[in-house]
PDB file of C-alpha atoms and ligand atoms in Angstrom:
ATOM      1  CA  UNK Z   1     -23.194  23.289  26.858  1.00 52.00           C
ATOM      2  CA  UNK Z   2     -20.008  23.866  24.895  1.00 64.00           C
ATOM      3  CA  UNK Z   3     -18.333  25.446  27.951  1.00 71.00           C
ATOM      4  CA  UNK Z   4     -16.801  28.195  25.838  1.00 81.00           C
ATOM      5  CA  UNK Z   5     -14.780  25.822  23.667  1.00 90.00           C
ATOM      6  CA  UNK Z   6     -12.969  27.791  20.981  1.00 94.00           C
ATOM      7  CA  UNK Z   7     -13.602  27.132  17.305  1.00 96.00           C
ATOM      8  CA  UNK Z   8     -11.793  28.788  14.408  1.00 97.00           C
ATOM      9  CA  UNK Z   9     -13.867  28.869  11.219  1.00 98.00           C
ATOM     10  CA  UNK Z  10     -11.821  29.230   8.023  1.00 98.00           C
ATOM     11  CA  UNK Z  11     -14.279  29.895   5.196  1.00 97.00           C
ATOM     12  CA  UNK Z  12     -14.203  32.526   2.460  1.00 96.00           C
ATOM     13  CA  UNK Z  13     -17.928  32.604   1.748  1.00 96.00           C
ATOM     14  CA  UNK Z  14     -19.162  35.214   4.235  1.00 96.00           C
ATOM     15  CA  UNK Z  15     -22.724  33.885   4.227  1.00 95.00           C
ATOM     16  CA  UNK Z  16     -21.619  30.392   5.189  1.00 96.00           C
ATOM     17  CA  UNK Z  17     -19.050  31.686   7.676  1.00 97.00           C
ATOM     18  CA  UNK Z  18     -21.613  33.915   9.415  1.00 96.00           C
ATOM     19  CA  UNK Z  19     -24.202  31.156   9.530  1.00 95.00           C
ATOM     20  CA  UNK Z  20     -21.742  28.662  11.037  1.00 96.00           C
ATOM     21  CA  UNK Z  21     -20.518  31.344  13.428  1.00 96.00           C
ATOM     22  CA  UNK Z  22     -24.077  32.145  14.566  1.00 96.00           C
ATOM     23  CA  UNK Z  23     -25.057  28.532  15.181  1.00 95.00           C
ATOM     24  CA  UNK Z  24     -21.850  27.702  17.021  1.00 95.00           C
ATOM     25  CA  UNK Z  25     -22.216  30.778  19.260  1.00 94.00           C
ATOM     26  CA  UNK Z  26     -25.796  29.836  19.982  1.00 93.00           C
ATOM     27  CA  UNK Z  27     -24.472  26.499  21.190  1.00 91.00           C
ATOM     28  CA  UNK Z  28     -21.988  28.190  23.502  1.00 91.00           C
ATOM     29  CA  UNK Z  29     -18.777  28.169  21.481  1.00 94.00           C
ATOM     30  CA  UNK Z  30     -16.377  31.059  21.130  1.00 94.00           C
ATOM     31  CA  UNK Z  31     -15.772  31.561  17.429  1.00 96.00           C
ATOM     32  CA  UNK Z  32     -13.035  33.248  15.413  1.00 96.00           C
ATOM     33  CA  UNK Z  33     -13.344  33.622  11.664  1.00 97.00           C
ATOM     34  CA  UNK Z  34     -10.817  33.772   8.851  1.00 97.00           C
ATOM     35  CA  UNK Z  35     -11.585  34.175   5.155  1.00 97.00           C
ATOM     36  CA  UNK Z  36      -8.313  32.906   3.691  1.00 96.00           C
ATOM     37  CA  UNK Z  37      -5.647  30.354   4.483  1.00 95.00           C
ATOM     38  CA  UNK Z  38      -2.916  32.616   5.848  1.00 95.00           C
ATOM     39  CA  UNK Z  39      -5.295  34.410   8.189  1.00 96.00           C
ATOM     40  CA  UNK Z  40      -6.690  31.029   9.170  1.00 95.00           C
ATOM     41  CA  UNK Z  41      -3.288  29.747  10.272  1.00 93.00           C
ATOM     42  CA  UNK Z  42      -2.669  32.972  12.202  1.00 93.00           C
ATOM     43  CA  UNK Z  43      -6.014  32.684  14.001  1.00 94.00           C
ATOM     44  CA  UNK Z  44      -5.334  29.051  14.846  1.00 93.00           C
ATOM     45  CA  UNK Z  45      -1.895  29.863  16.226  1.00 89.00           C
ATOM     46  CA  UNK Z  46      -3.207  32.893  18.148  1.00 91.00           C
ATOM     47  CA  UNK Z  47      -6.247  31.259  19.726  1.00 91.00           C
ATOM     48  CA  UNK Z  48      -5.164  27.632  20.103  1.00 89.00           C
ATOM     49  CA  UNK Z  49      -8.725  26.450  19.359  1.00 92.00           C
ATOM     50  CA  UNK Z  50     -10.386  23.218  20.483  1.00 91.00           C
ATOM     51  CA  UNK Z  51     -11.496  22.579  16.913  1.00 95.00           C
ATOM     52  CA  UNK Z  52     -11.079  24.004  13.417  1.00 96.00           C
ATOM     53  CA  UNK Z  53     -13.848  24.191  10.809  1.00 97.00           C
ATOM     54  CA  UNK Z  54     -11.979  24.341   7.525  1.00 95.00           C
ATOM     55  CA  UNK Z  55     -13.273  24.970   4.024  1.00 94.00           C
ATOM     56  CA  UNK Z  56     -11.397  23.055   1.320  1.00 91.00           C
ATOM     57  CA  UNK Z  57     -11.553  25.797  -1.327  1.00 91.00           C
ATOM     58  CA  UNK Z  58      -9.936  28.991  -0.075  1.00 93.00           C
ATOM     59  CA  UNK Z  59      -8.481  31.998  -1.924  1.00 93.00           C
ATOM     60  CA  UNK Z  60      -4.764  32.730  -1.726  1.00 91.00           C
ATOM     61  CA  UNK Z  61      -1.781  30.423  -1.734  1.00 93.00           C
ATOM     62  CA  UNK Z  62      -3.001  28.059   1.003  1.00 93.00           C
ATOM     63  CA  UNK Z  63      -6.200  26.104   0.537  1.00 91.00           C
ATOM     64  CA  UNK Z  64      -7.960  23.997   3.140  1.00 91.00           C
ATOM     65  CA  UNK Z  65      -6.051  20.860   2.206  1.00 89.00           C
ATOM     66  CA  UNK Z  66      -2.718  22.645   2.695  1.00 90.00           C
ATOM     67  CA  UNK Z  67      -3.800  23.918   6.085  1.00 92.00           C
ATOM     68  CA  UNK Z  68      -5.086  20.517   7.149  1.00 90.00           C
ATOM     69  CA  UNK Z  69      -1.786  18.930   6.184  1.00 86.00           C
ATOM     70  CA  UNK Z  70       0.185  21.567   8.085  1.00 88.00           C
ATOM     71  CA  UNK Z  71      -1.925  21.283  11.203  1.00 88.00           C
ATOM     72  CA  UNK Z  72      -1.666  17.501  11.160  1.00 81.00           C
ATOM     73  CA  UNK Z  73       2.096  17.737  10.920  1.00 76.00           C
ATOM     74  CA  UNK Z  74       2.230  19.636  14.190  1.00 78.00           C
ATOM     75  CA  UNK Z  75      -0.819  18.612  16.244  1.00 78.00           C
ATOM     76  CA  UNK Z  76      -3.855  16.383  16.514  1.00 78.00           C
ATOM     77  CA  UNK Z  77      -6.267  19.300  16.832  1.00 87.00           C
ATOM     78  CA  UNK Z  78      -9.724  18.163  15.662  1.00 90.00           C
ATOM     79  CA  UNK Z  79     -10.536  19.328  12.119  1.00 92.00           C
ATOM     80  CA  UNK Z  80     -13.959  19.367  10.478  1.00 92.00           C
ATOM     81  CA  UNK Z  81     -13.685  19.981   6.745  1.00 90.00           C
ATOM     82  CA  UNK Z  82     -16.285  21.669   4.567  1.00 92.00           C
ATOM     83  CA  UNK Z  83     -16.202  20.132   1.122  1.00 87.00           C
ATOM     84  CA  UNK Z  84     -17.923  21.297  -2.034  1.00 83.00           C
ATOM     85  CA  UNK Z  85     -17.681  18.023  -3.922  1.00 75.00           C
ATOM     86  CA  UNK Z  86     -18.084  14.376  -3.012  1.00 68.00           C
ATOM     87  CA  UNK Z  87     -14.875  13.665  -4.909  1.00 68.00           C
ATOM     88  CA  UNK Z  88     -12.892  15.537  -2.266  1.00 69.00           C
ATOM     89  CA  UNK Z  89     -14.001  13.255   0.557  1.00 68.00           C
ATOM     90  CA  UNK Z  90     -11.404  10.537   0.058  1.00 64.00           C
ATOM     91  CA  UNK Z  91      -8.558  13.005   0.068  1.00 63.00           C
ATOM     92  CA  UNK Z  92      -9.924  14.911   3.023  1.00 65.00           C
ATOM     93  CA  UNK Z  93     -10.291  11.858   5.232  1.00 64.00           C
ATOM     94  CA  UNK Z  94      -7.384  10.087   3.681  1.00 54.00           C
ATOM     95  CA  UNK Z  95      -3.892   9.119   4.436  1.00 43.00           C
ATOM     96  CA  UNK Z  96      -2.126  12.404   3.900  1.00 55.00           C
ATOM     97  CA  UNK Z  97      -4.630  14.702   5.542  1.00 68.00           C
ATOM     98  CA  UNK Z  98      -6.540  12.878   8.239  1.00 70.00           C
ATOM     99  CA  UNK Z  99      -9.292  15.370   9.005  1.00 80.00           C
ATOM    100  CA  UNK Z 100     -11.615  14.111  11.731  1.00 82.00           C
ATOM    101  CA  UNK Z 101     -14.796  14.585   9.806  1.00 83.00           C
ATOM    102  CA  UNK Z 102     -16.392  16.491   6.957  1.00 83.00           C
ATOM    103  CA  UNK Z 103     -19.687  17.916   5.780  1.00 87.00           C
ATOM    104  CA  UNK Z 104     -20.527  18.421   2.141  1.00 86.00           C
ATOM    105  CA  UNK Z 105     -22.076  21.703   1.019  1.00 89.00           C
ATOM    106  CA  UNK Z 106     -24.872  22.530   1.161  1.00 89.00           C
ATOM    107  CA  UNK Z 107     -25.175  21.384   4.766  1.00 90.00           C
ATOM    108  CA  UNK Z 108     -27.563  22.252   7.535  1.00 91.00           C
ATOM    109  CA  UNK Z 109     -25.923  24.355  10.260  1.00 92.00           C
ATOM    110  CA  UNK Z 110     -27.630  22.165  12.841  1.00 90.00           C
ATOM    111  CA  UNK Z 111     -25.892  19.143  11.376  1.00 89.00           C
ATOM    112  CA  UNK Z 112     -22.567  20.935  11.488  1.00 93.00           C
ATOM    113  CA  UNK Z 113     -23.021  21.836  15.148  1.00 93.00           C
ATOM    114  CA  UNK Z 114     -23.941  18.215  15.921  1.00 90.00           C
ATOM    115  CA  UNK Z 115     -20.707  17.078  14.249  1.00 90.00           C
ATOM    116  CA  UNK Z 116     -18.640  19.618  16.171  1.00 92.00           C
ATOM    117  CA  UNK Z 117     -20.215  18.482  19.422  1.00 89.00           C
ATOM    118  CA  UNK Z 118     -19.562  14.817  18.623  1.00 85.00           C
ATOM    119  CA  UNK Z 119     -15.916  15.416  17.693  1.00 87.00           C
ATOM    120  CA  UNK Z 120     -15.245  17.399  20.855  1.00 86.00           C
ATOM    121  CA  UNK Z 121     -16.990  14.852  23.041  1.00 81.00           C
ATOM    122  CA  UNK Z 122     -14.690  12.190  21.674  1.00 75.00           C
ATOM    123  CA  UNK Z 123     -11.613  14.370  21.953  1.00 72.00           C
ATOM    124  CA  UNK Z 124     -12.379  15.265  25.577  1.00 67.00           C
ATOM    125  CA  UNK Z 125     -13.787  11.907  26.573  1.00 60.00           C
ATOM    126  CA  UNK Z 126     -12.671  10.230  29.784  1.00 54.00           C
ATOM    127  CA  UNK Z 127      -9.251   8.679  29.576  1.00 48.00           C
ATOM    128  CA  UNK Z 128      -9.539   4.977  29.187  1.00 48.00           C
ATOM    129  CA  UNK Z 129      -7.644   2.430  31.131  1.00 54.00           C
ATOM    130  CA  UNK Z 130      -4.825   1.136  29.057  1.00 59.00           C
ATOM    131  CA  UNK Z 131      -5.413  -2.022  27.148  1.00 72.00           C
ATOM    132  CA  UNK Z 132      -3.549  -3.679  24.339  1.00 76.00           C
ATOM    133  CA  UNK Z 133      -5.820  -5.436  21.894  1.00 79.00           C
ATOM    134  CA  UNK Z 134      -4.391  -7.749  19.312  1.00 80.00           C
ATOM    135  CA  UNK Z 135      -5.723  -9.006  15.994  1.00 79.00           C
ATOM    136  CA  UNK Z 136      -3.421 -10.912  13.702  1.00 80.00           C
ATOM    137  CA  UNK Z 137      -0.113  -9.036  13.626  1.00 85.00           C
ATOM    138  CA  UNK Z 138      -1.788  -5.776  14.613  1.00 90.00           C
ATOM    139  CA  UNK Z 139      -1.588  -4.445  18.165  1.00 90.00           C
ATOM    140  CA  UNK Z 140      -3.891  -1.657  19.309  1.00 90.00           C
ATOM    141  CA  UNK Z 141      -2.583   0.152  22.373  1.00 86.00           C
ATOM    142  CA  UNK Z 142      -5.584   2.125  23.631  1.00 81.00           C
ATOM    143  CA  UNK Z 143      -3.665   3.972  26.322  1.00 75.00           C
ATOM    144  CA  UNK Z 144      -0.986   5.354  24.016  1.00 78.00           C
ATOM    145  CA  UNK Z 145      -3.397   5.464  21.086  1.00 84.00           C
ATOM    146  CA  UNK Z 146      -0.768   3.640  19.125  1.00 87.00           C
ATOM    147  CA  UNK Z 147      -1.053   0.884  16.553  1.00 92.00           C
ATOM    148  CA  UNK Z 148       1.831  -1.443  15.890  1.00 92.00           C
ATOM    149  CA  UNK Z 149       2.434  -4.024  13.228  1.00 92.00           C
ATOM    150  CA  UNK Z 150       5.171  -6.486  14.193  1.00 86.00           C
ATOM    151  CA  UNK Z 151       6.156  -4.026  16.891  1.00 84.00           C
ATOM    152  CA  UNK Z 152       6.519  -1.080  14.486  1.00 89.00           C
ATOM    153  CA  UNK Z 153       4.181   1.912  15.056  1.00 90.00           C
ATOM    154  CA  UNK Z 154       1.843   2.812  12.179  1.00 92.00           C
ATOM    155  CA  UNK Z 155       0.415   6.346  11.993  1.00 90.00           C
ATOM    156  CA  UNK Z 156      -3.378   6.430  11.838  1.00 90.00           C
ATOM    157  CA  UNK Z 157      -5.749   9.378  11.765  1.00 87.00           C
ATOM    158  CA  UNK Z 158      -7.837   9.762  14.926  1.00 85.00           C
ATOM    159  CA  UNK Z 159     -10.978   8.277  13.431  1.00 87.00           C
ATOM    160  CA  UNK Z 160      -9.107   5.406  11.822  1.00 91.00           C
ATOM    161  CA  UNK Z 161      -7.734   4.549  15.226  1.00 91.00           C
ATOM    162  CA  UNK Z 162     -11.189   4.702  16.824  1.00 91.00           C
ATOM    163  CA  UNK Z 163     -12.568   2.427  14.124  1.00 93.00           C
ATOM    164  CA  UNK Z 164      -9.758  -0.098  14.493  1.00 94.00           C
ATOM    165  CA  UNK Z 165     -10.124  -0.079  18.271  1.00 91.00           C
ATOM    166  CA  UNK Z 166     -13.844  -0.738  17.872  1.00 91.00           C
ATOM    167  CA  UNK Z 167     -13.148  -3.658  15.547  1.00 93.00           C
ATOM    168  CA  UNK Z 168     -10.547  -5.039  17.940  1.00 89.00           C
ATOM    169  CA  UNK Z 169     -12.908  -4.737  20.912  1.00 85.00           C
ATOM    170  CA  UNK Z 170     -15.520  -6.690  18.947  1.00 87.00           C
ATOM    171  CA  UNK Z 171     -13.203  -9.243  17.433  1.00 86.00           C
ATOM    172  CA  UNK Z 172     -14.951 -12.092  15.603  1.00 88.00           C
ATOM    173  CA  UNK Z 173     -18.272 -10.266  15.317  1.00 90.00           C
ATOM    174  CA  UNK Z 174     -19.732  -9.155  11.985  1.00 93.00           C
ATOM    175  CA  UNK Z 175     -20.527  -5.472  12.417  1.00 94.00           C
ATOM    176  CA  UNK Z 176     -22.892  -3.604  10.123  1.00 94.00           C
ATOM    177  CA  UNK Z 177     -21.950  -0.184   8.803  1.00 93.00           C
ATOM    178  CA  UNK Z 178     -24.705   1.326  10.916  1.00 90.00           C
ATOM    179  CA  UNK Z 179     -23.381  -0.405  14.049  1.00 89.00           C
ATOM    180  CA  UNK Z 180     -19.952   0.954  13.246  1.00 92.00           C
ATOM    181  CA  UNK Z 181     -21.313   4.448  12.743  1.00 90.00           C
ATOM    182  CA  UNK Z 182     -23.141   4.247  16.077  1.00 85.00           C
ATOM    183  CA  UNK Z 183     -20.157   2.779  17.901  1.00 86.00           C
ATOM    184  CA  UNK Z 184     -17.411   4.953  16.449  1.00 89.00           C
ATOM    185  CA  UNK Z 185     -19.051   8.108  15.139  1.00 84.00           C
ATOM    186  CA  UNK Z 186     -21.804   8.280  17.781  1.00 77.00           C
ATOM    187  CA  UNK Z 187     -25.556   8.154  17.693  1.00 65.00           C
ATOM    188  CA  UNK Z 188     -26.017  11.746  16.597  1.00 65.00           C
ATOM    189  CA  UNK Z 189     -24.017  11.110  13.432  1.00 68.00           C
ATOM    190  CA  UNK Z 190     -26.055  12.062  10.402  1.00 69.00           C
ATOM    191  CA  UNK Z 191     -23.646  11.174   7.611  1.00 71.00           C
ATOM    192  CA  UNK Z 192     -23.933   8.205   5.310  1.00 79.00           C
ATOM    193  CA  UNK Z 193     -22.526   4.691   5.554  1.00 84.00           C
ATOM    194  CA  UNK Z 194     -19.961   5.331   2.842  1.00 86.00           C
ATOM    195  CA  UNK Z 195     -17.899   7.058   5.504  1.00 87.00           C
ATOM    196  CA  UNK Z 196     -17.245   3.646   7.051  1.00 91.00           C
ATOM    197  CA  UNK Z 197     -16.006   2.259   3.737  1.00 93.00           C
ATOM    198  CA  UNK Z 198     -13.641   5.189   3.233  1.00 91.00           C
ATOM    199  CA  UNK Z 199     -12.067   4.589   6.630  1.00 93.00           C
ATOM    200  CA  UNK Z 200     -11.885   0.836   6.164  1.00 95.00           C
ATOM    201  CA  UNK Z 201     -10.097   1.423   2.882  1.00 94.00           C
ATOM    202  CA  UNK Z 202      -7.549   3.580   4.695  1.00 93.00           C
ATOM    203  CA  UNK Z 203      -7.020   0.971   7.396  1.00 95.00           C
ATOM    204  CA  UNK Z 204      -6.443  -1.679   4.773  1.00 95.00           C
ATOM    205  CA  UNK Z 205      -4.052   0.552   2.890  1.00 94.00           C
ATOM    206  CA  UNK Z 206      -2.027   1.383   5.988  1.00 94.00           C
ATOM    207  CA  UNK Z 207      -2.038  -2.016   7.679  1.00 94.00           C
ATOM    208  CA  UNK Z 208      -2.055  -4.251   4.618  1.00 91.00           C
ATOM    209  CA  UNK Z 209      -2.068  -8.014   5.080  1.00 90.00           C
ATOM    210  CA  UNK Z 210      -1.398  -7.672   8.791  1.00 91.00           C
ATOM    211  CA  UNK Z 211      -5.045  -6.691   9.280  1.00 92.00           C
ATOM    212  CA  UNK Z 212      -7.346  -9.747   9.303  1.00 93.00           C
ATOM    213  CA  UNK Z 213     -10.430  -7.754   8.332  1.00 94.00           C
ATOM    214  CA  UNK Z 214     -13.072  -9.499   6.256  1.00 94.00           C
ATOM    215  CA  UNK Z 215     -15.850  -7.866   4.266  1.00 95.00           C
ATOM    216  CA  UNK Z 216     -19.105  -9.590   5.196  1.00 94.00           C
ATOM    217  CA  UNK Z 217     -21.258  -9.378   2.109  1.00 92.00           C
ATOM    218  CA  UNK Z 218     -24.556  -7.594   2.705  1.00 89.00           C
ATOM    219  CA  UNK Z 219     -23.628  -6.781   6.304  1.00 91.00           C
ATOM    220  CA  UNK Z 220     -20.383  -4.948   6.868  1.00 95.00           C
ATOM    221  CA  UNK Z 221     -17.044  -6.051   8.290  1.00 96.00           C
ATOM    222  CA  UNK Z 222     -15.562  -8.536  10.710  1.00 95.00           C
ATOM    223  CA  UNK Z 223     -12.134  -8.519  12.352  1.00 93.00           C
ATOM    224  CA  UNK Z 224     -10.845 -12.040  12.929  1.00 90.00           C
TER     225      UNK Z 224
HETATM  226 CA1   CA X   1     -14.620  28.291  -0.419  1.00 96.41          CA
END
């Protein structure tokens, strides 16, 4: 099913690491483990994985946030973060880090595997025909996966881009958080609707007044 996709798991708790490892292998992934940040970076550079599962709290001089930042600076490799606290979620998904997704401990290994599958399906999805969607002063170039405001490119995390593209493709329609989760995160997503709000907040922060996105009270959001 996973066609031998390679996953590096960076997690210092051996029980969690082994559990994640076991479930991913059962689903057909090849898994490499690392218990601290330095080893994690080495494993990632050695094995060029399809996805990284990354714990936020790691021993040593590099924690999960440092690694995420470093990886993002050099590639768009999919990253699934393991967080211990809800308060970390904003940072993890946020502007500076841009992880693709997260699960909060304690999590079910089944849920984690479902997330991994969903992220990889998106990452390896069929290439779309190029289209440029426009809303207000924002242009969404689906072929180049680029967003421009007044012609200037704006850097978005992968999921922020997917969300904006979904809004742009459904311009003028009020979309509920659940519809957005289904459309952007996929039907097997098991997270909560707050995820949508976190990403919308990031889009607003990055695109500012150029983004004609309205909060529809009691429903969700509408791009005009
Ligand atoms: Ca840890």
